[in-house]
PDB file of C-alpha atoms in Angstrom:
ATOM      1  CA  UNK U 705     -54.612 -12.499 -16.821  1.00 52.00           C
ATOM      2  CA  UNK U 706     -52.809 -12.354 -13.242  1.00 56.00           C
ATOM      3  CA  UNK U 707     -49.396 -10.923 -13.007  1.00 59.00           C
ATOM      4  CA  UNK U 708     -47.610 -14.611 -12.047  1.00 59.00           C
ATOM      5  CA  UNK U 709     -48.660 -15.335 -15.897  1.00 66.00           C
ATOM      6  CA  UNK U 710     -46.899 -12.037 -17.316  1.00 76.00           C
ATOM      7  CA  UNK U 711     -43.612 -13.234 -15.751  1.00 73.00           C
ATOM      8  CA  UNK U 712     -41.740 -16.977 -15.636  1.00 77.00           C
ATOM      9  CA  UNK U 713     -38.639 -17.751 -13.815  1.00 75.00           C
ATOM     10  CA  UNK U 714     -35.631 -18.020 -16.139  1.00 71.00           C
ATOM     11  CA  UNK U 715     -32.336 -20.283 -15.424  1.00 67.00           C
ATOM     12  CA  UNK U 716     -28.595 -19.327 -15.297  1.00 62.00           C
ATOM     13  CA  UNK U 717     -27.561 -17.143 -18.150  1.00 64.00           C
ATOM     14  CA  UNK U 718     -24.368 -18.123 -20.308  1.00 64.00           C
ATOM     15  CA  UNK U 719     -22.554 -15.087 -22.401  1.00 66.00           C
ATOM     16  CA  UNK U 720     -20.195 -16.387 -24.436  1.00 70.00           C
ATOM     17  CA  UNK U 721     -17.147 -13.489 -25.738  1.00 73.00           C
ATOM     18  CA  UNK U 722     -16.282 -13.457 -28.804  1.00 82.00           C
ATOM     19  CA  UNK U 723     -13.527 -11.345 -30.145  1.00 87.00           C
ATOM     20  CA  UNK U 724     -13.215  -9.112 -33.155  1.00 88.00           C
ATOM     21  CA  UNK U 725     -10.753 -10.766 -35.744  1.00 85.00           C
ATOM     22  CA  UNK U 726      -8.809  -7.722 -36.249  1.00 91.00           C
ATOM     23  CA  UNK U 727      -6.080  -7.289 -33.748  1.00 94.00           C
ATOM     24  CA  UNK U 728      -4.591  -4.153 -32.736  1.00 95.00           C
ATOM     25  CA  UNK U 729      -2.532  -4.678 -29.544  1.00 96.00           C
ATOM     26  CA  UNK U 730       0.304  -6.903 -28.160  1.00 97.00           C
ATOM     27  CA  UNK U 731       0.375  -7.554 -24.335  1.00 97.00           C
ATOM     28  CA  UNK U 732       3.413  -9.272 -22.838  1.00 97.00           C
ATOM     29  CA  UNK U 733       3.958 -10.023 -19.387  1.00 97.00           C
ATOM     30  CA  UNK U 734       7.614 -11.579 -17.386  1.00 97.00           C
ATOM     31  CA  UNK U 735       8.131 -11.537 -13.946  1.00 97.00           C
ATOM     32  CA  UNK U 736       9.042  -8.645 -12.222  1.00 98.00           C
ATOM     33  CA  UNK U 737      12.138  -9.976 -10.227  1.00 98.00           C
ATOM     34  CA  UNK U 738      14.179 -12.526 -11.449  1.00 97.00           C
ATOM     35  CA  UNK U 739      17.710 -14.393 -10.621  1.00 97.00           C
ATOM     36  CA  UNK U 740      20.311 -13.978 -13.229  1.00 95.00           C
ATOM     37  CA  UNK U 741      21.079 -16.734 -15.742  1.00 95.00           C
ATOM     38  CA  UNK U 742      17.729 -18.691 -14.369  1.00 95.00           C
ATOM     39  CA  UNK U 743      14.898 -19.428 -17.214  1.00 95.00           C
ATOM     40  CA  UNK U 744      11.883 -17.167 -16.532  1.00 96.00           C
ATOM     41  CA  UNK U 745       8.952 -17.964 -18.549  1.00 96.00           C
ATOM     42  CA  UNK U 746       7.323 -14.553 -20.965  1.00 96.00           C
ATOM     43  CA  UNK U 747       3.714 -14.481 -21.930  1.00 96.00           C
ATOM     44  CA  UNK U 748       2.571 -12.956 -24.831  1.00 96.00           C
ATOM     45  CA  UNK U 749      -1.443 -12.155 -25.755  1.00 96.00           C
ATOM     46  CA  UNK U 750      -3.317 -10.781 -28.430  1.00 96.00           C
ATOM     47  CA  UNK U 751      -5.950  -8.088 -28.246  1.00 97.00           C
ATOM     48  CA  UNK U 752      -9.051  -6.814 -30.369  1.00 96.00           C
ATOM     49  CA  UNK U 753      -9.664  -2.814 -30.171  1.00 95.00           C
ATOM     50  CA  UNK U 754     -11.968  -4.338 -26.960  1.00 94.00           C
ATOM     51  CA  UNK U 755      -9.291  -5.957 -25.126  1.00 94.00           C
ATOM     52  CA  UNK U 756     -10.567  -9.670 -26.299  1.00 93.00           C
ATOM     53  CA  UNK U 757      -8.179 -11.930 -26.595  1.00 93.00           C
ATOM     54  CA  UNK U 758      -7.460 -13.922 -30.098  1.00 92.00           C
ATOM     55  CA  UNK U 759      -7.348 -17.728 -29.515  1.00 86.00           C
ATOM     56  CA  UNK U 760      -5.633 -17.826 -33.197  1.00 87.00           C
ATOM     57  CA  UNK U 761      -2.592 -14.651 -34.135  1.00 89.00           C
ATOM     58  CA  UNK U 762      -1.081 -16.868 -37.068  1.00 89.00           C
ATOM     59  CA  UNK U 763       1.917 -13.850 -36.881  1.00 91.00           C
ATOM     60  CA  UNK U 764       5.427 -14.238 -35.789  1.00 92.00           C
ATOM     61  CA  UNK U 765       6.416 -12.969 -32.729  1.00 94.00           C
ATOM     62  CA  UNK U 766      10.325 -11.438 -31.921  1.00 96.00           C
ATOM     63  CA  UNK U 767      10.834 -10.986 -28.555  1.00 97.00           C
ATOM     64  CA  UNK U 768      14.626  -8.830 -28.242  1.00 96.00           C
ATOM     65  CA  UNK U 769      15.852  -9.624 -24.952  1.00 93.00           C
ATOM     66  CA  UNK U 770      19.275  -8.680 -23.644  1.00 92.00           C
ATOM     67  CA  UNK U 771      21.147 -12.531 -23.999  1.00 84.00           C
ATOM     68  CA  UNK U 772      19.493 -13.522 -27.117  1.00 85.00           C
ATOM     69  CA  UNK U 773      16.390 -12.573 -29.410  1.00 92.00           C
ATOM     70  CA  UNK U 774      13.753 -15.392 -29.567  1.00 94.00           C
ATOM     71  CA  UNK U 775      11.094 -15.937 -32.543  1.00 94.00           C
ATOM     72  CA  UNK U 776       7.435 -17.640 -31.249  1.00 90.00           C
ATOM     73  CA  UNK U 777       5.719 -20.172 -33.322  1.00 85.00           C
ATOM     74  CA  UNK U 778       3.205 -18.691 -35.182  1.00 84.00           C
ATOM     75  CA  UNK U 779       0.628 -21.477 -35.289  1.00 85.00           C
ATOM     76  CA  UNK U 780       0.974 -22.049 -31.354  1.00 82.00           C
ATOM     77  CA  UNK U 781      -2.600 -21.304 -29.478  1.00 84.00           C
ATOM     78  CA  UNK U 782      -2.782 -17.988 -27.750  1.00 88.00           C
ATOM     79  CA  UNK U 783      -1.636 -17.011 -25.467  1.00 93.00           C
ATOM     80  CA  UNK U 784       2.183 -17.298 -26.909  1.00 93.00           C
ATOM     81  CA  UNK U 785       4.836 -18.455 -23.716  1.00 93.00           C
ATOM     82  CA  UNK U 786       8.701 -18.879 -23.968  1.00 94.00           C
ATOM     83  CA  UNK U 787      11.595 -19.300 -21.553  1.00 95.00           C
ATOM     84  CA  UNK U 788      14.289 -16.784 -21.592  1.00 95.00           C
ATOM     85  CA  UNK U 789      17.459 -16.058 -19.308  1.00 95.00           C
ATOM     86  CA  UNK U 790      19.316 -12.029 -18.694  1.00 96.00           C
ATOM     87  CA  UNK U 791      22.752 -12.966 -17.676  1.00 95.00           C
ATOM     88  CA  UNK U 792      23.426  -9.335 -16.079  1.00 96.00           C
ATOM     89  CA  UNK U 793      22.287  -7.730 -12.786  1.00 97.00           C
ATOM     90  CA  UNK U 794      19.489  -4.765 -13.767  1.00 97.00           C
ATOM     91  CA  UNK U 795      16.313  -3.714 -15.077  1.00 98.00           C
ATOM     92  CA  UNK U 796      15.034  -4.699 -18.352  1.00 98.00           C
ATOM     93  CA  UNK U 797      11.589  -4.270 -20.226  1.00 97.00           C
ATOM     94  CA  UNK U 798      11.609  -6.313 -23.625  1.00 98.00           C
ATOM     95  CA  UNK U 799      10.739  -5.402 -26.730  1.00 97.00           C
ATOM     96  CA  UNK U 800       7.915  -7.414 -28.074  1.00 97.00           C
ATOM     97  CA  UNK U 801       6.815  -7.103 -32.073  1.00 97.00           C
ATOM     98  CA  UNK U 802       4.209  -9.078 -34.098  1.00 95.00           C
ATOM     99  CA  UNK U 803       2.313  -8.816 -37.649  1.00 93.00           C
ATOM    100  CA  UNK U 804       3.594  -4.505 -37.482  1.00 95.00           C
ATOM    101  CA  UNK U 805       2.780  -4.002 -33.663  1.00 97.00           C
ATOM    102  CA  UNK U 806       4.532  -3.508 -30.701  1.00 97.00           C
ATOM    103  CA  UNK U 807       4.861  -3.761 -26.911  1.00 97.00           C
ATOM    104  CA  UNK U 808       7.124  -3.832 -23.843  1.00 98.00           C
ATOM    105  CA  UNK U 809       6.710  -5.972 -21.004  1.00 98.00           C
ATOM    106  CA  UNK U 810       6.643  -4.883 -17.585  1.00 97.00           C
ATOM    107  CA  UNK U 811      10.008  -4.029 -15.902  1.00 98.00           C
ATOM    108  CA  UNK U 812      12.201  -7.192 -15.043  1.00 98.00           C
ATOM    109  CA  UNK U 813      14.634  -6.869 -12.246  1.00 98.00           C
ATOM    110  CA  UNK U 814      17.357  -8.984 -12.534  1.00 98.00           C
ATOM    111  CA  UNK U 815      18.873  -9.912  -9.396  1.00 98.00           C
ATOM    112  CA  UNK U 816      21.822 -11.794  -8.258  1.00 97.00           C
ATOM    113  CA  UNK U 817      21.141 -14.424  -5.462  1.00 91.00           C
ATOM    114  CA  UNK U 818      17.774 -14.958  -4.000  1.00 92.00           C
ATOM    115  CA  UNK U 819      14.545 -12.567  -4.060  1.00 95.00           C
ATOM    116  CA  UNK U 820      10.463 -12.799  -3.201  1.00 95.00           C
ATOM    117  CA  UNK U 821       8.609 -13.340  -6.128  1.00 95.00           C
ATOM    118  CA  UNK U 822       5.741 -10.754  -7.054  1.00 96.00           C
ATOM    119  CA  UNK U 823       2.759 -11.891  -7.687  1.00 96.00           C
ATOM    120  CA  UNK U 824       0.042  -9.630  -9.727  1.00 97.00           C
ATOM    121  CA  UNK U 825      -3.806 -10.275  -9.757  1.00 96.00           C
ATOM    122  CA  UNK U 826      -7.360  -9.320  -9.994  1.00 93.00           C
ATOM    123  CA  UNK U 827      -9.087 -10.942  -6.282  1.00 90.00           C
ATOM    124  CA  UNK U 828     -11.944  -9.180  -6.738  1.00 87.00           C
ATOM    125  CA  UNK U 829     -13.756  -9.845 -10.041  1.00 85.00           C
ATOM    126  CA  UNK U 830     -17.615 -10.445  -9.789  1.00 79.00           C
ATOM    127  CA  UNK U 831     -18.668 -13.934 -10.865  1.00 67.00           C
ATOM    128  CA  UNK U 832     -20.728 -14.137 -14.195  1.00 58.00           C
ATOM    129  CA  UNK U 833     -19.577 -13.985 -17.646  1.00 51.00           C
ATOM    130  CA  UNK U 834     -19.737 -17.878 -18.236  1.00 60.00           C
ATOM    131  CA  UNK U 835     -20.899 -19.950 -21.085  1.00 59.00           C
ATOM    132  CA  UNK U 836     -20.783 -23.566 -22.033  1.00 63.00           C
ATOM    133  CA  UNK U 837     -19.189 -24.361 -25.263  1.00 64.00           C
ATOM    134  CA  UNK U 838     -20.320 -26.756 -28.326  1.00 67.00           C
ATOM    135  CA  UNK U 839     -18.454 -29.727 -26.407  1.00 69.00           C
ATOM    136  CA  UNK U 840     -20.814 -28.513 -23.164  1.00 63.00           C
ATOM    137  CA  UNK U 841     -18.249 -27.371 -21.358  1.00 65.00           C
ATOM    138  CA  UNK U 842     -18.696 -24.705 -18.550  1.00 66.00           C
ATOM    139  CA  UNK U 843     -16.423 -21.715 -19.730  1.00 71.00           C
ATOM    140  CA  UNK U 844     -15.653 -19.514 -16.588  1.00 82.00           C
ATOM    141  CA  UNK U 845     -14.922 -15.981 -18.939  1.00 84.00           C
ATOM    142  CA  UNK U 846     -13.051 -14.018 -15.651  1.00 88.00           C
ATOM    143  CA  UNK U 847     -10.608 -16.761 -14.990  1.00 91.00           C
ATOM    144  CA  UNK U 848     -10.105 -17.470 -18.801  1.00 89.00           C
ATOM    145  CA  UNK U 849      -9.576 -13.714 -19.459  1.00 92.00           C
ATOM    146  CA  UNK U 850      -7.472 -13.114 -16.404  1.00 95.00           C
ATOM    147  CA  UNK U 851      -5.282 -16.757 -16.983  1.00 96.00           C
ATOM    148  CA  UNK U 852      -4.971 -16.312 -20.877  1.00 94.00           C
ATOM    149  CA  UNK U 853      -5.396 -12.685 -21.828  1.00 95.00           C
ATOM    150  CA  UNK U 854      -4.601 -10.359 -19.190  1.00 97.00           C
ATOM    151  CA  UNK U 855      -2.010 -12.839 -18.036  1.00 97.00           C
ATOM    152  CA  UNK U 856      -2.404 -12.486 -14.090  1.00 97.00           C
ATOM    153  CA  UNK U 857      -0.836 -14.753 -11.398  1.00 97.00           C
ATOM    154  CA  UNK U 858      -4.115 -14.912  -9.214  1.00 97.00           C
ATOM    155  CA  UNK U 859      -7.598 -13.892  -9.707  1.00 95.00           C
ATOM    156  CA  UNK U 860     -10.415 -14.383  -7.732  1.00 93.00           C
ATOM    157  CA  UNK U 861     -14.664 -14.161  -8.218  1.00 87.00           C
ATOM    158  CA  UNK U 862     -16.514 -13.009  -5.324  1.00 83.00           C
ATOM    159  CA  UNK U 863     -20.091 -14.116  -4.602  1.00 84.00           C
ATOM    160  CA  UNK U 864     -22.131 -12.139  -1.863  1.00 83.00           C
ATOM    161  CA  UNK U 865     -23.338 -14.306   0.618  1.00 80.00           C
ATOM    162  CA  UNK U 866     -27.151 -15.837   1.299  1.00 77.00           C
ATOM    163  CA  UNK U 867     -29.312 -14.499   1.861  1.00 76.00           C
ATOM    164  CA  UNK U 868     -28.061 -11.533  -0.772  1.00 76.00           C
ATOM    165  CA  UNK U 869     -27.005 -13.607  -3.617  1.00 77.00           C
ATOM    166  CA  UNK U 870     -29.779 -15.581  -6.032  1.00 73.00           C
ATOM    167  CA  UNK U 871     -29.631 -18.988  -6.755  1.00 76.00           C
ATOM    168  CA  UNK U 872     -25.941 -18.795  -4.087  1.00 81.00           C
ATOM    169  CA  UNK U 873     -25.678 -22.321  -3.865  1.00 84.00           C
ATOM    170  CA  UNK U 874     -25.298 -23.218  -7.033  1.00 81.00           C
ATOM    171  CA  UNK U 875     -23.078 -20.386  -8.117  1.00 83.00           C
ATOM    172  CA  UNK U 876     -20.924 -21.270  -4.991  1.00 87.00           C
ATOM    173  CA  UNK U 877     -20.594 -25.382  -7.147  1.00 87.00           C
ATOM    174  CA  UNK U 878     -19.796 -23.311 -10.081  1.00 85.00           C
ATOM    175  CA  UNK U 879     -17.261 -21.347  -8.506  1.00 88.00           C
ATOM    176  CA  UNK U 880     -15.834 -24.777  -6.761  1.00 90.00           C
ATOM    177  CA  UNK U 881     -15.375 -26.240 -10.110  1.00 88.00           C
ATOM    178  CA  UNK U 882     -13.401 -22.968 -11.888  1.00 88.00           C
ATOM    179  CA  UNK U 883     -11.712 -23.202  -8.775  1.00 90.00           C
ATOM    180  CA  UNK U 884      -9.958 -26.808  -9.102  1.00 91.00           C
ATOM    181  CA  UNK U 885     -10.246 -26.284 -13.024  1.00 91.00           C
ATOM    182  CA  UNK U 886      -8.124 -22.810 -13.646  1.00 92.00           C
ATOM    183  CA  UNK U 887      -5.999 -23.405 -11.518  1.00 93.00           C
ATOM    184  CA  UNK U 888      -2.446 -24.560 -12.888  1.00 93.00           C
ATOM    185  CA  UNK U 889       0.700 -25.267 -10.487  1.00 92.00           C
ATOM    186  CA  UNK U 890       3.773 -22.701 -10.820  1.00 90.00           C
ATOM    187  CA  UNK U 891       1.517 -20.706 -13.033  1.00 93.00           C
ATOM    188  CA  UNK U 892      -2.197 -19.463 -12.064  1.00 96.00           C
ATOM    189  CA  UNK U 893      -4.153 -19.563  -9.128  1.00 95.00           C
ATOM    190  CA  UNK U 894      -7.584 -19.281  -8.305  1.00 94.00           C
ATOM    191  CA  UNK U 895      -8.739 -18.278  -4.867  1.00 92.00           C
ATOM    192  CA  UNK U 896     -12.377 -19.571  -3.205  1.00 92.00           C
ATOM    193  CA  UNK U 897     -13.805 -16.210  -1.946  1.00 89.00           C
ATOM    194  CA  UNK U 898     -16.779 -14.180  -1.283  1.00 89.00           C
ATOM    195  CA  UNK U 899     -17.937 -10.743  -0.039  1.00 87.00           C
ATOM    196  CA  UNK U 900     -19.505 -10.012   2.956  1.00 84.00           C
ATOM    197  CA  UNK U 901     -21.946  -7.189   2.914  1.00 79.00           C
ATOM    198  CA  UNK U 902     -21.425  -5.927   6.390  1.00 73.00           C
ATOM    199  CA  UNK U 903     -24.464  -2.976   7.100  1.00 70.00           C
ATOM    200  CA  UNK U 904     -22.354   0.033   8.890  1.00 76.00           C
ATOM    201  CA  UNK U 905     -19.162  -2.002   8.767  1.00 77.00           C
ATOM    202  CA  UNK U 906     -18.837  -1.844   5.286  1.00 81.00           C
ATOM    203  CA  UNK U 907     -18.140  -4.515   2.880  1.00 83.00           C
ATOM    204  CA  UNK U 908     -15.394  -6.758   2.928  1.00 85.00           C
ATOM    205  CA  UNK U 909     -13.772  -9.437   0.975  1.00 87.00           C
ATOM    206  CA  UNK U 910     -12.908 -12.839   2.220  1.00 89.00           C
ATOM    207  CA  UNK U 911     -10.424 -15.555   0.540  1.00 92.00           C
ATOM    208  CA  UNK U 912     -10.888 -19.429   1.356  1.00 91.00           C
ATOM    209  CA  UNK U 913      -7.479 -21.225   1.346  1.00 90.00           C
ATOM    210  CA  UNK U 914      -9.250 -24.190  -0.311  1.00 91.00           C
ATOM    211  CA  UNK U 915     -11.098 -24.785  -3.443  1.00 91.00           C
ATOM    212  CA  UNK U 916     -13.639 -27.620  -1.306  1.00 90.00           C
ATOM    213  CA  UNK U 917     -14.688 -25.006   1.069  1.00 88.00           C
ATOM    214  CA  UNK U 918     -18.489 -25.235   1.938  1.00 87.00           C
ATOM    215  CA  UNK U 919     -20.639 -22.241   1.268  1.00 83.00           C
ATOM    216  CA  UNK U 920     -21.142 -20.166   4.624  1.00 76.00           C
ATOM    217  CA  UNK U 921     -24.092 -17.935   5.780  1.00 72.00           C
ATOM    218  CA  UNK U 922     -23.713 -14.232   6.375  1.00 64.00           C
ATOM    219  CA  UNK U 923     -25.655 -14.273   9.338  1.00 61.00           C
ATOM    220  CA  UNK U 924     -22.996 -16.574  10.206  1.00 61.00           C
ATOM    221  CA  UNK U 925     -19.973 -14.263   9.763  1.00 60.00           C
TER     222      UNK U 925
END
């Protein structure tokens, strides 16, 4: 027996996350600046001892916010959202409480007039983690987690170029698809990018400003 009949080329793998039913964390997210009496939208997920995300809580959630406390659906999907207002200039963190836990969202500052939005995100996750569900979807698990669960503005999956990367080309379709699929207007973006393996220069990470973009060469770069 030769060694080509010891080994056989395998296709993309799919991992498919499933998380723990117990949950033992709360994770809310708001904006970090705000204008004063304007609806800003609060994001609530989740979390198994792991950090998974629950698709299903079934738990009322009581947000306490300085102009008015606000009780979430409990049969809405995961991850829980809401519009709120804080009439007064300042910093806030609310107070977030579910099925006996707790949690405090990230500072708010409430401003009076006009301001530049913060944005917060992971650009350089490593692609992977996918799986396709019973309805043969494509799940992309990084921008799920990092829309959904971890409840980031922007996130990005970086690919090394060809001639480093295996089977690059069609990673680079399936990263064109998550692309144009995660991405949701006023509240997620995904950004096209890669990483360039530069020898002495180092490595360094590169965003496209368009989902289309065609795969480049790193002898190109």
């Amino acid at each position: 027996m030769g060694e080509q009949d010891l080994y056989s080329e395998l296709g993309p793998l799919f991992l498919e996350v499933l998380p723990r039913e117990e949950a033992v964390q709360l994770h809310a997210v708001a904006p970090s600046v705000v204008s004063k009496s304007d609806e800003f939208v609060v994001k609530v997920s989740v979390l198994d001892e792991l950090g998974n995300g629950l698709e299903q809580w079934g738990q009322e959630v009581l947000i306490r916010a300085p102009s008015e406390d606000v009780t979430l659906d409990p049969t809405s999907t995961l991850p829980y959202t809401t519009e709120l207002t804080i009439d007064e200039v300042g910093v806030y963190r609310l107070e977030v409480s579910s099925g006996g836990l707790t949690a405090t969202t990230n500072p708010i500052e409430v401003v009076d007039g006009e301001y530049t939005p913060i944005f917060w995100g992971d650009i350089h996750s490593h692609h992977g983690n996918s799986y396709v569900d019973d309805d043969g979807y494509l799940i992309n698990e990084n921008y799920r987690y990092a829309r959904d669960v971890a409840l980031l503005d922007v996130s990005s999956e970086s690919m090394k170029l060809p001639p480093h990367e295996i089977e690059s080309e069609w990673l680079w379709r399936r990263l064109q698809e998550s692309c144009l699929e995660y991405s949701i207007d006023g509240e997620f973006l995904t950004l096209l990018g890669f990483e360039w393996m530069g020898g002495d220069d180092g490595h360094h990470n590169l965003y496209l400003d368009a989902c289309e973009q065609e795969i480049p060469d790193a002898i190109d770069i």
